Amino acid sequence: RYSRGKGRKKSKRQSRIDPEDDYVYDPEQDPAHERMRLLADTLRSNYWLGSLVKFIKLPYSIRESSNIDLTRAIGACPNVRYVDLPTGFFAGESRFDMLRHELWANCPDIRTMKYLKNSERFFRALGDHGNWKNLEVLNLEHIHVDLANFRYILASESHLHTLVLNLIPDLSDDLFSINPGIPEFPALKTLELHSLPRVTISGLLRYFTSSQVRETLQRLTLDGTGVQISKLHLLLSAASKIQSMTVIETVFASLPLDPPPPLASSTLHT
């Protein structure tokens, strides 16, 4: 009785494999890609419908492999604010030039953008042209910047409230310096600093000398910066409206024997 049951189970498992099945996957016939093509066709055939689109959310596999149909869809959505874009787009890869042109020329209301390594010239274009003046969230990672031009571009984005800086070797405390003829670093609601060891407590305290900054900044992330743990109490004292602060550091030395003042804030939540 036991052997018959075991045999049935084995036979059932083997029956799922068809040795004569010669099916070969064709991405062009994939239902998801077909839906993307139909979406692009629908939006391009109905201007009124395309003008209503504010967000385009796509699975990773579609946005990475449906470049042509994504370009066609974006070209029909002049009021779009957010689009799930392929990673190569943010890195300045030439195969996405047509997609980049459509977004740049036809979608002035984009609110979020990211620039990765090798995309410096596209980042500089933000300050040279009048496109994308409603940007609210800007993410910069592993790019080279000129400080004066960098501050000028940030100042030109008057709606910017969130800035993420990651692995930018040209940035130091001079980022927050006050220099004649160069716009000051803007007051933001959210500032994230990642892998910027040349940014120290001195630069941040200089940033907080502005009353507008103190009244605006609510969320601050310090990840791999030059800010010492023993100096955090100075930062909290200066940030009068801060609600959330994240500090990620590798500790190499113990705190001094003379303990620093306790961390205290009347506005901090997390």
PDB file of C-alpha atoms in Angstrom:
ATOM      1  CA  ARG A   1       0.000   0.000   0.000  1.00  0.00           C
ATOM      2  CA  TYR A   2       2.822   2.336   0.889  1.00  0.00           C
ATOM      3  CA  SER A   3       4.808   1.595  -2.304  1.00  0.00           C
ATOM      4  CA  ARG A   4       1.768   2.218  -4.542  1.00  0.00           C
ATOM      5  CA  GLY A   5       1.187   5.592  -2.937  1.00  0.00           C
ATOM      6  CA  LYS A   6       4.824   6.505  -3.326  1.00  0.00           C
ATOM      7  CA  GLY A   7       4.729   5.467  -6.966  1.00  0.00           C
ATOM      8  CA  ARG A   8       1.691   7.632  -7.648  1.00  0.00           C
ATOM      9  CA  LYS A   9       3.424  10.646  -6.128  1.00  0.00           C
ATOM     10  CA  LYS A  10       6.542  10.060  -8.216  1.00  0.00           C
ATOM     11  CA  SER A  11       4.507   9.681 -11.383  1.00  0.00           C
ATOM     12  CA  LYS A  12       2.609  12.862 -10.612  1.00  0.00           C
ATOM     13  CA  ARG A  13       5.810  14.839 -10.261  1.00  0.00           C
ATOM     14  CA  GLN A  14       7.261  13.487 -13.492  1.00  0.00           C
ATOM     15  CA  SER A  15       4.093  14.250 -15.441  1.00  0.00           C
ATOM     16  CA  ARG A  16       4.711  17.991 -15.128  1.00  0.00           C
ATOM     17  CA  ILE A  17       7.695  17.835 -17.528  1.00  0.00           C
ATOM     18  CA  ASP A  18       7.018  17.482 -21.229  1.00  0.00           C
ATOM     19  CA  PRO A  19      10.271  16.440 -22.982  1.00  0.00           C
ATOM     20  CA  GLU A  20       8.774  17.343 -26.377  1.00  0.00           C
ATOM     21  CA  ASP A  21       7.905  20.927 -25.379  1.00  0.00           C
ATOM     22  CA  ASP A  22       9.897  23.231 -27.711  1.00  0.00           C
ATOM     23  CA  TYR A  23       8.511  26.533 -26.370  1.00  0.00           C
ATOM     24  CA  VAL A  24      10.995  29.434 -26.496  1.00  0.00           C
ATOM     25  CA  TYR A  25      10.258  32.612 -24.561  1.00  0.00           C
ATOM     26  CA  ASP A  26       9.755  35.654 -26.793  1.00  0.00           C
ATOM     27  CA  PRO A  27       9.703  38.961 -24.878  1.00  0.00           C
ATOM     28  CA  GLU A  28       7.816  40.626 -27.729  1.00  0.00           C
ATOM     29  CA  GLN A  29       4.898  38.271 -27.138  1.00  0.00           C
ATOM     30  CA  ASP A  30       4.947  38.672 -23.363  1.00  0.00           C
ATOM     31  CA  PRO A  31       1.539  39.839 -22.070  1.00  0.00           C
ATOM     32  CA  ALA A  32       3.127  42.547 -19.919  1.00  0.00           C
ATOM     33  CA  HIS A  33       4.973  44.040 -22.906  1.00  0.00           C
ATOM     34  CA  GLU A  34       1.813  43.817 -24.972  1.00  0.00           C
ATOM     35  CA  ARG A  35      -0.083  45.764 -22.304  1.00  0.00           C
ATOM     36  CA  MET A  36       2.639  48.416 -22.355  1.00  0.00           C
ATOM     37  CA  ARG A  37       2.311  48.717 -26.127  1.00  0.00           C
ATOM     38  CA  LEU A  38      -1.454  49.025 -25.880  1.00  0.00           C
ATOM     39  CA  LEU A  39      -1.100  51.685 -23.178  1.00  0.00           C
ATOM     40  CA  ALA A  40       1.209  53.730 -25.390  1.00  0.00           C
ATOM     41  CA  ASP A  41      -1.166  53.368 -28.362  1.00  0.00           C
ATOM     42  CA  THR A  42      -4.154  54.423 -26.244  1.00  0.00           C
ATOM     43  CA  LEU A  43      -2.441  57.498 -24.804  1.00  0.00           C
ATOM     44  CA  ARG A  44      -1.128  58.637 -28.168  1.00  0.00           C
ATOM     45  CA  SER A  45      -4.539  58.279 -29.789  1.00  0.00           C
ATOM     46  CA  ASN A  46      -6.326  60.313 -27.103  1.00  0.00           C
ATOM     47  CA  TYR A  47      -4.673  63.606 -26.149  1.00  0.00           C
ATOM     48  CA  TRP A  48      -7.293  64.380 -23.502  1.00  0.00           C
ATOM     49  CA  LEU A  49      -6.626  61.071 -21.751  1.00  0.00           C
ATOM     50  CA  GLY A  50      -2.857  61.555 -21.900  1.00  0.00           C
ATOM     51  CA  SER A  51      -3.144  65.028 -20.385  1.00  0.00           C
ATOM     52  CA  LEU A  52      -4.779  63.521 -17.268  1.00  0.00           C
ATOM     53  CA  VAL A  53      -1.857  61.221 -16.456  1.00  0.00           C
ATOM     54  CA  LYS A  54       0.185  62.368 -13.430  1.00  0.00           C
ATOM     55  CA  PHE A  55       2.050  59.175 -12.482  1.00  0.00           C
ATOM     56  CA  ILE A  56       3.392  56.218 -14.478  1.00  0.00           C
ATOM     57  CA  LYS A  57       4.304  53.271 -12.250  1.00  0.00           C
ATOM     58  CA  LEU A  58       5.881  50.248 -13.934  1.00  0.00           C
ATOM     59  CA  PRO A  59       7.338  46.890 -12.878  1.00  0.00           C
ATOM     60  CA  TYR A  60      11.126  46.728 -13.009  1.00  0.00           C
ATOM     61  CA  SER A  61      11.209  44.297 -15.941  1.00  0.00           C
ATOM     62  CA  ILE A  62       8.952  46.502 -18.073  1.00  0.00           C
ATOM     63  CA  ARG A  63      10.722  49.806 -17.519  1.00  0.00           C
ATOM     64  CA  GLU A  64      14.083  48.161 -18.204  1.00  0.00           C
ATOM     65  CA  SER A  65      13.061  46.439 -21.445  1.00  0.00           C
ATOM     66  CA  SER A  66      10.224  48.508 -22.996  1.00  0.00           C
ATOM     67  CA  ASN A  67      12.221  51.591 -23.884  1.00  0.00           C
ATOM     68  CA  ILE A  68      10.400  52.321 -27.144  1.00  0.00           C
ATOM     69  CA  ASP A  69       6.856  51.991 -25.788  1.00  0.00           C
ATOM     70  CA  LEU A  70       7.745  53.905 -22.613  1.00  0.00           C
ATOM     71  CA  THR A  71       9.087  56.718 -24.787  1.00  0.00           C
ATOM     72  CA  ARG A  72       5.889  56.740 -26.834  1.00  0.00           C
ATOM     73  CA  ALA A  73       3.738  56.803 -23.687  1.00  0.00           C
ATOM     74  CA  ILE A  74       5.680  59.646 -22.066  1.00  0.00           C
ATOM     75  CA  GLY A  75       5.454  61.716 -25.229  1.00  0.00           C
ATOM     76  CA  ALA A  76       1.664  61.663 -24.873  1.00  0.00           C
ATOM     77  CA  CYS A  77       1.600  62.716 -21.186  1.00  0.00           C
ATOM     78  CA  PRO A  78       2.584  66.415 -20.993  1.00  0.00           C
ATOM     79  CA  ASN A  79       1.420  66.795 -17.372  1.00  0.00           C
ATOM     80  CA  VAL A  80       3.107  63.725 -15.895  1.00  0.00           C
ATOM     81  CA  ARG A  81       4.875  64.334 -12.563  1.00  0.00           C
ATOM     82  CA  TYR A  82       6.498  61.000 -11.814  1.00  0.00           C
ATOM     83  CA  VAL A  83       7.688  58.146 -14.059  1.00  0.00           C
ATOM     84  CA  ASP A  84       9.367  54.851 -13.195  1.00  0.00           C
ATOM     85  CA  LEU A  85      12.458  55.139 -15.391  1.00  0.00           C
ATOM     86  CA  PRO A  86      15.170  52.568 -16.237  1.00  0.00           C
ATOM     87  CA  THR A  87      18.456  52.728 -14.339  1.00  0.00           C
ATOM     88  CA  GLY A  88      20.398  53.465 -17.520  1.00  0.00           C
ATOM     89  CA  PHE A  89      18.380  56.638 -17.995  1.00  0.00           C
ATOM     90  CA  PHE A  90      19.726  58.071 -14.729  1.00  0.00           C
ATOM     91  CA  ALA A  91      23.279  57.033 -15.659  1.00  0.00           C
ATOM     92  CA  GLY A  92      23.193  58.952 -18.949  1.00  0.00           C
ATOM     93  CA  GLU A  93      23.317  55.910 -21.250  1.00  0.00           C
ATOM     94  CA  SER A  94      22.936  56.902 -24.905  1.00  0.00           C
ATOM     95  CA  ARG A  95      20.364  54.203 -25.677  1.00  0.00           C
ATOM     96  CA  PHE A  96      17.869  56.242 -23.655  1.00  0.00           C
ATOM     97  CA  ASP A  97      18.493  59.527 -25.485  1.00  0.00           C
ATOM     98  CA  MET A  98      15.102  59.497 -27.187  1.00  0.00           C
ATOM     99  CA  LEU A  99      13.332  58.782 -23.897  1.00  0.00           C
ATOM    100  CA  ARG A 100      15.326  61.568 -22.234  1.00  0.00           C
ATOM    101  CA  HIS A 101      14.452  64.001 -25.038  1.00  0.00           C
ATOM    102  CA  GLU A 102      10.732  63.249 -24.760  1.00  0.00           C
ATOM    103  CA  LEU A 103      10.752  63.743 -21.001  1.00  0.00           C
ATOM    104  CA  TRP A 104      12.878  66.881 -21.206  1.00  0.00           C
ATOM    105  CA  ALA A 105      10.957  68.554 -24.024  1.00  0.00           C
ATOM    106  CA  ASN A 106       7.359  67.487 -23.343  1.00  0.00           C
ATOM    107  CA  CYS A 107       7.048  66.960 -19.576  1.00  0.00           C
ATOM    108  CA  PRO A 108       7.900  70.226 -17.760  1.00  0.00           C
ATOM    109  CA  ASP A 109       6.082  69.261 -14.547  1.00  0.00           C
ATOM    110  CA  ILE A 110       8.409  66.409 -13.506  1.00  0.00           C
ATOM    111  CA  ARG A 111       8.818  66.475  -9.703  1.00  0.00           C
ATOM    112  CA  THR A 112      11.473  63.807  -9.014  1.00  0.00           C
ATOM    113  CA  MET A 113      14.802  63.183 -10.744  1.00  0.00           C
ATOM    114  CA  LYS A 114      17.987  61.210 -10.112  1.00  0.00           C
ATOM    115  CA  TYR A 115      21.492  61.598 -11.561  1.00  0.00           C
ATOM    116  CA  LEU A 116      24.043  58.798 -11.336  1.00  0.00           C
ATOM    117  CA  LYS A 117      27.663  58.452 -12.420  1.00  0.00           C
ATOM    118  CA  ASN A 118      28.354  59.693 -15.995  1.00  0.00           C
ATOM    119  CA  SER A 119      25.237  61.892 -16.104  1.00  0.00           C
ATOM    120  CA  GLU A 120      26.990  65.163 -15.160  1.00  0.00           C
ATOM    121  CA  ARG A 121      26.168  66.952 -18.420  1.00  0.00           C
ATOM    122  CA  PHE A 122      22.468  66.277 -18.004  1.00  0.00           C
ATOM    123  CA  PHE A 123      22.582  67.587 -14.446  1.00  0.00           C
ATOM    124  CA  ARG A 124      24.301  70.778 -15.626  1.00  0.00           C
ATOM    125  CA  ALA A 125      21.504  71.258 -18.162  1.00  0.00           C
ATOM    126  CA  LEU A 126      19.122  71.968 -15.272  1.00  0.00           C
ATOM    127  CA  GLY A 127      20.812  75.325 -14.801  1.00  0.00           C
ATOM    128  CA  ASP A 128      21.197  76.107 -18.495  1.00  0.00           C
ATOM    129  CA  HIS A 129      17.583  75.703 -19.573  1.00  0.00           C
ATOM    130  CA  GLY A 130      14.147  76.471 -18.202  1.00  0.00           C
ATOM    131  CA  ASN A 131      12.918  72.873 -18.076  1.00  0.00           C
ATOM    132  CA  TRP A 132      11.845  70.983 -14.955  1.00  0.00           C
ATOM    133  CA  LYS A 133      11.455  74.037 -12.725  1.00  0.00           C
ATOM    134  CA  ASN A 134       8.981  72.206 -10.474  1.00  0.00           C
ATOM    135  CA  LEU A 135      11.428  69.592  -9.200  1.00  0.00           C
ATOM    136  CA  GLU A 136      10.739  68.719  -5.565  1.00  0.00           C
ATOM    137  CA  VAL A 137      13.028  65.720  -4.999  1.00  0.00           C
ATOM    138  CA  LEU A 138      16.582  65.477  -6.337  1.00  0.00           C
ATOM    139  CA  ASN A 139      18.902  62.498  -5.873  1.00  0.00           C
ATOM    140  CA  LEU A 140      22.588  62.796  -6.834  1.00  0.00           C
ATOM    141  CA  GLU A 141      24.949  59.844  -6.609  1.00  0.00           C
ATOM    142  CA  HIS A 142      28.618  59.470  -7.555  1.00  0.00           C
ATOM    143  CA  ILE A 143      28.778  62.469  -9.889  1.00  0.00           C
ATOM    144  CA  HIS A 144      31.408  65.205 -10.146  1.00  0.00           C
ATOM    145  CA  VAL A 145      30.219  68.758  -9.584  1.00  0.00           C
ATOM    146  CA  ASP A 146      31.624  72.259  -9.560  1.00  0.00           C
ATOM    147  CA  LEU A 147      30.592  73.920  -6.290  1.00  0.00           C
ATOM    148  CA  ALA A 148      29.518  77.250  -7.778  1.00  0.00           C
ATOM    149  CA  ASN A 149      27.564  75.645 -10.602  1.00  0.00           C
ATOM    150  CA  PHE A 150      26.097  73.103  -8.189  1.00  0.00           C
ATOM    151  CA  ARG A 151      24.749  75.809  -5.881  1.00  0.00           C
ATOM    152  CA  TYR A 152      23.438  77.796  -8.844  1.00  0.00           C
ATOM    153  CA  ILE A 153      21.460  74.773 -10.090  1.00  0.00           C
ATOM    154  CA  LEU A 154      19.984  74.135  -6.636  1.00  0.00           C
ATOM    155  CA  ALA A 155      19.006  77.784  -6.310  1.00  0.00           C
ATOM    156  CA  SER A 156      17.233  77.654  -9.679  1.00  0.00           C
ATOM    157  CA  GLU A 157      14.932  74.889  -8.389  1.00  0.00           C
ATOM    158  CA  SER A 158      12.673  77.013  -6.191  1.00  0.00           C
ATOM    159  CA  HIS A 159      10.289  74.133  -5.338  1.00  0.00           C
ATOM    160  CA  LEU A 160      13.011  71.719  -4.199  1.00  0.00           C
ATOM    161  CA  HIS A 161      12.320  70.332  -0.711  1.00  0.00           C
ATOM    162  CA  THR A 162      14.261  67.013  -0.644  1.00  0.00           C
ATOM    163  CA  LEU A 163      17.904  66.530  -1.586  1.00  0.00           C
ATOM    164  CA  VAL A 164      19.862  63.260  -1.398  1.00  0.00           C
ATOM    165  CA  LEU A 165      23.657  63.448  -1.864  1.00  0.00           C
ATOM    166  CA  ASN A 166      25.615  60.203  -2.066  1.00  0.00           C
ATOM    167  CA  LEU A 167      29.296  59.555  -2.839  1.00  0.00           C
ATOM    168  CA  ILE A 168      30.087  62.968  -4.319  1.00  0.00           C
ATOM    169  CA  PRO A 169      33.848  63.424  -3.830  1.00  0.00           C
ATOM    170  CA  ASP A 170      33.881  67.162  -4.663  1.00  0.00           C
ATOM    171  CA  LEU A 171      31.685  68.144  -1.700  1.00  0.00           C
ATOM    172  CA  SER A 172      33.032  69.323   1.643  1.00  0.00           C
ATOM    173  CA  ASP A 173      32.096  71.924   4.248  1.00  0.00           C
ATOM    174  CA  ASP A 174      32.415  74.486   1.456  1.00  0.00           C
ATOM    175  CA  LEU A 175      29.017  73.239   0.354  1.00  0.00           C
ATOM    176  CA  PHE A 176      27.508  75.442   3.077  1.00  0.00           C
ATOM    177  CA  SER A 177      29.925  78.352   2.789  1.00  0.00           C
ATOM    178  CA  ILE A 178      28.765  81.914   2.199  1.00  0.00           C
ATOM    179  CA  ASN A 179      30.514  83.412  -0.826  1.00  0.00           C
ATOM    180  CA  PRO A 180      29.697  86.649  -2.677  1.00  0.00           C
ATOM    181  CA  GLY A 181      28.197  85.962  -6.078  1.00  0.00           C
ATOM    182  CA  ILE A 182      27.304  82.328  -5.314  1.00  0.00           C
ATOM    183  CA  PRO A 183      23.759  81.409  -4.195  1.00  0.00           C
ATOM    184  CA  GLU A 184      23.551  80.005  -0.706  1.00  0.00           C
ATOM    185  CA  PHE A 185      22.741  76.351  -0.136  1.00  0.00           C
ATOM    186  CA  PRO A 186      18.918  76.233  -0.123  1.00  0.00           C
ATOM    187  CA  ALA A 187      16.670  75.669   2.871  1.00  0.00           C
ATOM    188  CA  LEU A 188      15.171  72.175   2.569  1.00  0.00           C
ATOM    189  CA  LYS A 189      12.654  70.020   4.410  1.00  0.00           C
ATOM    190  CA  THR A 190      14.708  66.838   3.942  1.00  0.00           C
ATOM    191  CA  LEU A 191      18.480  66.561   3.548  1.00  0.00           C
ATOM    192  CA  GLU A 192      20.290  63.217   3.245  1.00  0.00           C
ATOM    193  CA  LEU A 193      24.084  63.049   3.232  1.00  0.00           C
ATOM    194  CA  HIS A 194      25.653  59.670   2.423  1.00  0.00           C
ATOM    195  CA  SER A 195      29.374  58.836   2.202  1.00  0.00           C
ATOM    196  CA  LEU A 196      30.538  62.451   2.444  1.00  0.00           C
ATOM    197  CA  PRO A 197      33.432  62.284   4.945  1.00  0.00           C
ATOM    198  CA  ARG A 198      34.523  65.881   4.214  1.00  0.00           C
ATOM    199  CA  VAL A 199      31.244  67.292   5.519  1.00  0.00           C
ATOM    200  CA  THR A 200      31.696  67.963   9.240  1.00  0.00           C
ATOM    201  CA  ILE A 201      29.859  69.558  12.117  1.00  0.00           C
ATOM    202  CA  SER A 202      31.420  72.933  11.235  1.00  0.00           C
ATOM    203  CA  GLY A 203      29.784  73.044   7.833  1.00  0.00           C
ATOM    204  CA  LEU A 204      26.387  71.977   9.139  1.00  0.00           C
ATOM    205  CA  LEU A 205      26.454  74.519  11.970  1.00  0.00           C
ATOM    206  CA  ARG A 206      27.255  77.196   9.404  1.00  0.00           C
ATOM    207  CA  TYR A 207      24.232  76.011   7.412  1.00  0.00           C
ATOM    208  CA  PHE A 208      22.013  76.380  10.473  1.00  0.00           C
ATOM    209  CA  THR A 209      23.022  79.989  11.035  1.00  0.00           C
ATOM    210  CA  SER A 210      20.245  80.858   8.569  1.00  0.00           C
ATOM    211  CA  SER A 211      16.906  81.343  10.316  1.00  0.00           C
ATOM    212  CA  GLN A 212      15.116  80.081   7.189  1.00  0.00           C
ATOM    213  CA  VAL A 213      17.066  76.811   7.379  1.00  0.00           C
ATOM    214  CA  ARG A 214      16.320  76.386  11.087  1.00  0.00           C
ATOM    215  CA  GLU A 215      12.602  76.911  10.469  1.00  0.00           C
ATOM    216  CA  THR A 216      12.456  74.630   7.409  1.00  0.00           C
ATOM    217  CA  LEU A 217      14.598  71.514   7.912  1.00  0.00           C
ATOM    218  CA  GLN A 218      12.582  68.633   9.380  1.00  0.00           C
ATOM    219  CA  ARG A 219      14.461  65.453   8.396  1.00  0.00           C
ATOM    220  CA  LEU A 220      18.236  64.981   8.386  1.00  0.00           C
ATOM    221  CA  THR A 221      20.273  61.861   7.541  1.00  0.00           C
ATOM    222  CA  LEU A 222      24.007  61.648   8.247  1.00  0.00           C
ATOM    223  CA  ASP A 223      25.436  58.423   6.841  1.00  0.00           C
ATOM    224  CA  GLY A 224      29.208  58.153   6.591  1.00  0.00           C
ATOM    225  CA  THR A 225      29.915  61.859   7.087  1.00  0.00           C
ATOM    226  CA  GLY A 226      32.626  63.595   9.093  1.00  0.00           C
ATOM    227  CA  VAL A 227      30.214  64.571  11.866  1.00  0.00           C
ATOM    228  CA  GLN A 228      31.449  63.198  15.177  1.00  0.00           C
ATOM    229  CA  ILE A 229      28.970  61.490  17.482  1.00  0.00           C
ATOM    230  CA  SER A 230      30.195  63.601  20.380  1.00  0.00           C
ATOM    231  CA  LYS A 231      29.142  66.762  18.505  1.00  0.00           C
ATOM    232  CA  LEU A 232      25.564  65.769  17.734  1.00  0.00           C
ATOM    233  CA  HIS A 233      24.198  67.779  20.664  1.00  0.00           C
ATOM    234  CA  LEU A 234      25.357  70.955  18.909  1.00  0.00           C
ATOM    235  CA  LEU A 235      23.431  69.977  15.801  1.00  0.00           C
ATOM    236  CA  LEU A 236      20.223  69.266  17.684  1.00  0.00           C
ATOM    237  CA  SER A 237      20.494  72.564  19.503  1.00  0.00           C
ATOM    238  CA  ALA A 238      20.795  74.430  16.196  1.00  0.00           C
ATOM    239  CA  ALA A 239      18.013  72.541  14.358  1.00  0.00           C
ATOM    240  CA  SER A 240      15.010  74.066  16.073  1.00  0.00           C
ATOM    241  CA  LYS A 241      12.330  72.401  13.910  1.00  0.00           C
ATOM    242  CA  ILE A 242      13.880  69.010  13.217  1.00  0.00           C
ATOM    243  CA  GLN A 243      11.505  66.038  13.555  1.00  0.00           C
ATOM    244  CA  SER A 244      13.631  63.108  12.396  1.00  0.00           C
ATOM    245  CA  MET A 245      17.387  62.513  12.429  1.00  0.00           C
ATOM    246  CA  THR A 246      19.210  59.385  11.271  1.00  0.00           C
ATOM    247  CA  VAL A 247      22.900  58.889  12.033  1.00  0.00           C
ATOM    248  CA  ILE A 248      24.824  55.924  10.585  1.00  0.00           C
ATOM    249  CA  GLU A 249      28.499  55.793  11.523  1.00  0.00           C
ATOM    250  CA  THR A 250      31.266  53.284  12.121  1.00  0.00           C
ATOM    251  CA  VAL A 251      32.678  54.074  15.550  1.00  0.00           C
ATOM    252  CA  PHE A 252      36.474  53.791  15.765  1.00  0.00           C
ATOM    253  CA  ALA A 253      37.031  55.479  19.128  1.00  0.00           C
ATOM    254  CA  SER A 254      35.205  55.626  22.429  1.00  0.00           C
ATOM    255  CA  LEU A 255      33.497  58.751  23.668  1.00  0.00           C
ATOM    256  CA  PRO A 256      35.655  61.124  25.717  1.00  0.00           C
ATOM    257  CA  LEU A 257      35.872  60.568  29.464  1.00  0.00           C
ATOM    258  CA  ASP A 258      34.277  63.940  29.995  1.00  0.00           C
ATOM    259  CA  PRO A 259      30.790  63.089  28.671  1.00  0.00           C
ATOM    260  CA  PRO A 260      29.234  65.500  26.165  1.00  0.00           C
ATOM    261  CA  PRO A 261      25.942  67.217  26.989  1.00  0.00           C
ATOM    262  CA  PRO A 262      22.882  64.977  26.507  1.00  0.00           C
ATOM    263  CA  LEU A 263      21.007  65.004  23.231  1.00  0.00           C
ATOM    264  CA  ALA A 264      17.943  67.180  23.658  1.00  0.00           C
ATOM    265  CA  SER A 265      15.267  68.463  21.290  1.00  0.00           C
ATOM    266  CA  SER A 266      11.685  69.613  21.838  1.00  0.00           C
ATOM    267  CA  THR A 267      10.658  68.804  18.247  1.00  0.00           C
ATOM    268  CA  LEU A 268      12.458  65.505  17.465  1.00  0.00           C
ATOM    269  CA  HIS A 269      10.144  62.506  16.994  1.00  0.00           C
ATOM    270  CA  THR A 270      12.469  59.795  15.669  1.00  0.00           C
TER     271      THR A 270
END
